[in-house]
Structures are given as C-alpha cells and as structure tokens.
Protein backbone atom coordinates (compact mmCIF):
# COMPACT_ATOMS: atom_id res chain seq x y z
CA MET A 1 12.88 60.00 51.25
CA PRO A 2 15.19 61.70 48.73
CA ARG A 3 13.96 61.44 45.17
CA GLY A 4 15.62 62.98 42.18
CA ARG A 5 17.63 62.65 38.99
CA TYR A 6 21.31 62.28 38.18
CA ALA A 7 22.82 63.07 34.78
CA LEU A 8 25.52 60.55 33.85
CA HIS A 9 28.35 61.11 31.40
CA ASP A 10 31.71 59.63 30.50
CA PRO A 11 34.15 61.13 33.05
CA HIS A 12 36.91 61.37 30.43
CA ASP A 13 35.32 62.75 27.26
CA HIS A 14 31.99 63.89 28.82
CA THR A 15 29.87 61.90 26.36
CA PRO A 16 26.30 61.85 27.77
CA LEU A 17 25.29 58.40 29.01
CA GLY A 18 21.74 59.25 30.06
CA GLU A 19 19.96 59.81 33.34
CA GLU A 20 19.31 57.90 36.55
CA HIS A 21 15.97 58.54 38.24
CA PHE A 22 16.24 57.46 41.87
CA HIS A 23 14.72 57.35 45.30
CA CYS A 24 16.39 56.15 48.48
CA ALA A 25 15.79 56.01 52.21
CA PRO A 26 17.43 54.78 55.41
CA GLY A 27 15.47 52.36 57.55
CA PRO A 28 15.80 50.43 60.80
CA SER A 29 17.94 47.76 59.14
CA GLY A 30 20.04 49.88 56.78
CA TRP A 31 19.53 51.82 53.54
CA ARG A 32 17.89 51.10 50.19
CA TYR A 33 18.35 52.74 46.79
CA VAL A 34 16.17 52.10 43.74
CA SER A 35 16.63 53.68 40.31
CA GLN A 36 15.69 53.48 36.65
CA LEU A 37 18.22 54.39 33.96
CA THR A 38 17.44 56.00 30.63
CA ALA A 39 19.61 56.55 27.56
CA PRO A 40 20.22 60.04 26.12
CA ASP A 41 17.27 59.46 23.76
CA GLY A 42 14.99 58.61 26.69
CA ALA A 43 14.90 54.84 26.11
CA HIS A 44 14.98 52.57 29.15
CA ARG A 45 18.44 51.06 29.61
CA GLY A 46 18.49 49.45 33.03
CA SER A 47 17.80 49.58 36.76
CA VAL A 48 19.53 49.39 40.13
CA ASP A 49 18.12 48.02 43.39
CA LEU A 50 20.62 48.08 46.26
CA ALA A 51 20.00 47.40 49.95
CA VAL A 52 22.75 47.62 52.57
CA ASP A 53 22.61 46.76 56.26
CA GLU A 54 23.32 49.17 59.11
CA LEU A 55 27.06 48.55 58.68
CA GLY A 56 26.95 49.36 54.97
CA ARG A 57 27.34 45.78 53.74
CA PRO A 58 25.30 44.87 50.63
CA ILE A 59 22.55 42.48 51.68
CA ARG A 60 20.84 42.53 48.28
CA LEU A 61 21.80 43.91 44.88
CA GLU A 62 20.00 43.56 41.57
CA VAL A 63 21.32 45.44 38.54
CA ASN A 64 19.90 45.21 35.01
CA ALA A 65 21.53 46.58 31.85
CA SER A 66 21.32 45.61 28.15
CA SER A 67 19.20 42.61 29.16
CA TRP A 68 22.01 41.37 31.42
CA GLN A 69 21.29 40.93 35.11
CA VAL A 70 23.50 40.67 38.19
CA ARG A 71 22.26 39.66 41.63
CA GLY A 72 24.63 39.72 44.55
CA ALA A 73 25.22 40.13 48.27
CA ALA A 74 27.88 40.06 50.97
CA ILE A 75 28.28 36.28 51.35
CA ASP A 76 31.78 34.88 51.99
CA GLY A 77 33.12 38.24 50.86
CA ILE A 78 31.11 39.31 47.80
CA THR A 79 29.13 36.75 45.80
CA TRP A 80 27.07 37.32 42.66
CA VAL A 81 25.26 35.60 39.81
CA ARG A 82 25.29 37.07 36.29
CA THR A 83 22.61 36.01 33.82
CA ASP A 84 22.87 36.39 30.05
CA PRO A 85 20.21 38.19 27.95
CA ALA A 86 18.71 34.92 26.69
CA GLY A 87 18.42 33.57 30.22
CA ALA A 88 19.97 30.31 29.03
CA GLU A 89 22.76 30.20 31.58
CA ALA A 90 24.05 31.93 34.66
CA THR A 91 27.63 32.34 35.87
CA GLU A 92 28.57 32.68 39.52
CA GLY A 93 31.38 34.74 40.97
CA ASN A 94 32.94 35.25 44.39
CA VAL A 95 35.71 37.47 45.78
CA PRO A 96 36.40 36.48 49.42
CA GLY A 97 38.29 39.66 50.31
CA ALA A 98 35.84 42.15 48.75
CA ALA A 99 33.62 44.37 50.87
CA GLY A 100 31.09 45.72 48.36
CA PHE A 101 30.18 46.55 44.78
CA THR A 102 30.97 49.54 42.62
CA GLY A 103 29.91 50.80 39.18
CA THR A 104 28.56 53.86 37.41
CA SER A 105 25.53 54.31 39.70
CA PRO A 106 25.92 56.95 42.45
CA ALA A 107 24.40 54.36 44.81
CA PHE A 108 27.73 52.58 45.04
CA LEU A 109 29.57 55.72 46.19
CA VAL A 110 27.08 56.28 49.01
CA ALA A 111 27.23 52.61 50.01
CA THR A 112 31.05 52.56 50.12
CA ALA A 113 31.19 55.77 52.13
CA ARG A 114 28.68 54.27 54.57
CA LEU A 115 30.71 51.07 54.76
CA LEU A 116 34.00 52.83 55.55
CA ARG A 117 32.69 55.58 57.91
CA LEU A 118 35.87 57.60 57.64
CA THR A 119 37.09 60.36 59.92
CA PRO A 120 38.06 63.72 58.39
CA GLY A 121 41.83 64.01 58.04
CA ALA A 122 42.56 60.35 58.83
CA PRO A 123 44.84 58.32 56.54
CA ALA A 124 43.27 56.77 53.46
CA THR A 125 41.56 53.41 53.87
CA ARG A 126 41.98 50.65 51.31
CA VAL A 127 38.92 48.71 50.17
CA ARG A 128 38.45 45.89 47.68
CA LEU A 129 35.29 46.09 45.55
CA VAL A 130 33.64 44.18 42.72
CA ALA A 131 33.11 46.57 39.80
CA LEU A 132 30.19 45.95 37.44
CA THR A 133 31.28 47.47 34.14
CA ASP A 134 28.97 48.81 31.44
CA PRO A 135 27.36 47.87 29.17
CA VAL A 136 27.12 44.13 29.96
CA LEU A 137 27.79 44.14 33.74
CA ALA A 138 31.06 42.27 33.46
CA ALA A 139 32.53 41.88 36.95
CA ARG A 140 36.12 42.66 37.88
CA THR A 141 37.93 43.17 41.16
CA THR A 142 39.27 46.62 41.94
CA ASP A 143 41.16 48.10 44.88
CA GLN A 144 40.52 51.68 45.94
CA ALA A 145 41.84 54.03 48.62
CA TRP A 146 39.28 56.35 50.23
CA ALA A 147 40.11 59.41 52.32
CA LEU A 148 37.65 61.88 53.86
CA LEU A 149 39.33 65.22 53.21
CA ASP A 150 36.76 67.57 54.69
CA ARG A 151 33.35 67.76 56.33
CA ALA A 152 31.69 71.17 56.00
CA GLU A 153 28.30 72.62 56.81
CA HIS A 154 26.55 74.55 54.03
CA PRO A 155 23.45 76.72 54.56
CA THR A 156 20.37 75.84 52.48
CA ASP A 157 16.73 76.93 52.38
CA SER A 158 15.77 73.84 54.37
CA GLY A 159 18.55 74.16 56.96
CA PRO A 160 22.26 73.35 57.25
CA LEU A 161 23.58 70.61 54.95
CA LEU A 162 26.61 68.57 55.99
CA VAL A 163 28.79 67.77 52.96
CA ASP A 164 31.66 65.27 52.95
CA GLU A 165 34.50 65.62 50.45
CA TYR A 166 36.24 62.34 49.60
CA ARG A 167 39.36 61.56 47.62
CA VAL A 168 38.99 58.18 45.87
CA THR A 169 42.10 56.66 44.30
CA ALA A 170 42.05 53.66 41.96
CA LEU A 171 45.09 51.72 43.11
CA ASP A 172 45.57 49.88 39.81
CA THR A 173 45.75 53.04 37.66
CA GLY A 174 46.48 55.81 40.18
CA GLU A 175 43.45 57.77 38.93
CA VAL A 176 42.14 60.16 41.60
CA ARG A 177 38.54 61.33 41.87
CA THR A 178 36.90 63.87 44.15
CA VAL A 179 33.45 62.95 45.41
CA HIS A 180 31.03 65.15 47.38
CA ILE A 181 28.30 63.38 49.36
CA ALA A 182 25.59 64.81 51.61
CA GLY A 183 23.82 62.13 53.64
CA ASP A 184 22.63 59.56 51.10
CA VAL A 185 22.91 61.75 48.00
CA VAL A 186 25.94 62.31 45.76
CA LEU A 187 26.19 66.04 45.05
CA SER A 188 29.00 65.73 42.52
CA ALA A 189 31.55 63.22 41.25
CA PRO A 190 33.33 62.55 37.96
CA GLY A 191 30.68 61.37 35.51
CA ILE A 192 27.83 62.25 37.88
CA GLU A 193 25.82 65.46 38.17
CA LEU A 194 22.84 65.87 40.49
CA GLU A 195 20.29 67.61 38.27
CA HIS A 196 17.17 67.51 40.44
CA LEU A 197 16.35 66.69 44.07
CA GLU A 198 12.79 66.90 45.40
CA THR A 199 13.61 66.51 49.10
CA PRO A 200 16.78 67.02 51.18
CA PRO A 201 19.19 64.11 51.66
CA SER A 202 18.54 61.75 54.54
CA ALA A 203 21.07 61.73 57.39
CA PHE A 204 22.41 58.38 58.51
CA PRO A 205 22.29 57.69 62.26
CA ASP A 206 25.64 57.83 64.01
C-alpha cells in the first residue's frame, strides 16, 4: 500500500498550495485513494476519498475543501451533489457524457490513466471530465486529450519501476502538460511534486 506525501503548488507561478498526505491501494474490485490536505502553514484544508472500479470508473468520490463538500459517482455519466459550508442546501449536477472527475489531487490523474488504459505511441484519446475547482469545489465540464508517449523501465533499490509518460492537453485552452505515473503514484506533473514515498507504487493488474 503506497503511502506518502505530495507537495502542491500553482503550476503557473509556483505559489505553494500545501501538501497532500495520501495512501492508496488496488483491491479485487478496483482502487482506492485517501488523502488529507494541509495548507502551507500546516492547517487542515480538506480531504479526498476516491474509489474506482476495475475499469477505472469512479464508484464513490467524497472531496472536502473550505467546508464545501462534493460527493459523486459514475451514474448516468457523472453525477454529484455539492453541499454548502452551512449545510443548508445541496445542489445536484450531472454530465451524461463525462467519464470521471478531475482536480488538483494527483488521485484524479491516476484514475484517468487507469480509465483510458492507453497504448504507447497510439493517437491521443479524448475524454470528458468534471473538474472540481479550488477553493470551493465549483464543478465545470472540461475536455482533455490524453496520449501515452512512452513507457520505460527504471532501476530502483526495490527493483525495476515502470514509468508512463503522458501528454495531457486541455482542449478548451490548448494547454499541454506532461505527467509521469508509476503504477498508482504520480511521480511528477505540473503543480505536483512527490516529496516522500514509504513503499513502492502498486502495479495494476493487466
């Protein structure tokens, strides 16, 4: 079970956003990721609990930030409920053509990669996602194109590590990001730096 810490920062001006302390593990029915987020001063600022099935579809998501909460799952596309800080009312949302969620947490990159299961060198695949934007978890629909550029084996003290290099393009802005993922851990991505990892990444079954 990988357990570690990501440092998060603004991908454009590199302003520190805090840290995400996580653990994750594949299981017989899919994969689960749980994390706690802290601000740069160490104060608690939220949490992520994501479970996907063996095909990479979100079967349960709960995200908390700034007293806002979003719960969602893959139902008729992607469906979610967003609750305000006072808990006085909840708003529902649904995007029939969406396949998953995205946001600042590295969990969403792993989940999308698992969902798409791309082949190195194949043409980019388009995917529609529901983005939960900081700091109040406002939901918006976004289209991305994912391509698996390379899959390389790297030697480590605990054995060979298979690393996938993805190119992720935001189709509304044309912004291109490079993401490196090993198993169920993001090694590097814009705004994300893996600072500490207690155990090697878990490998998903073929």
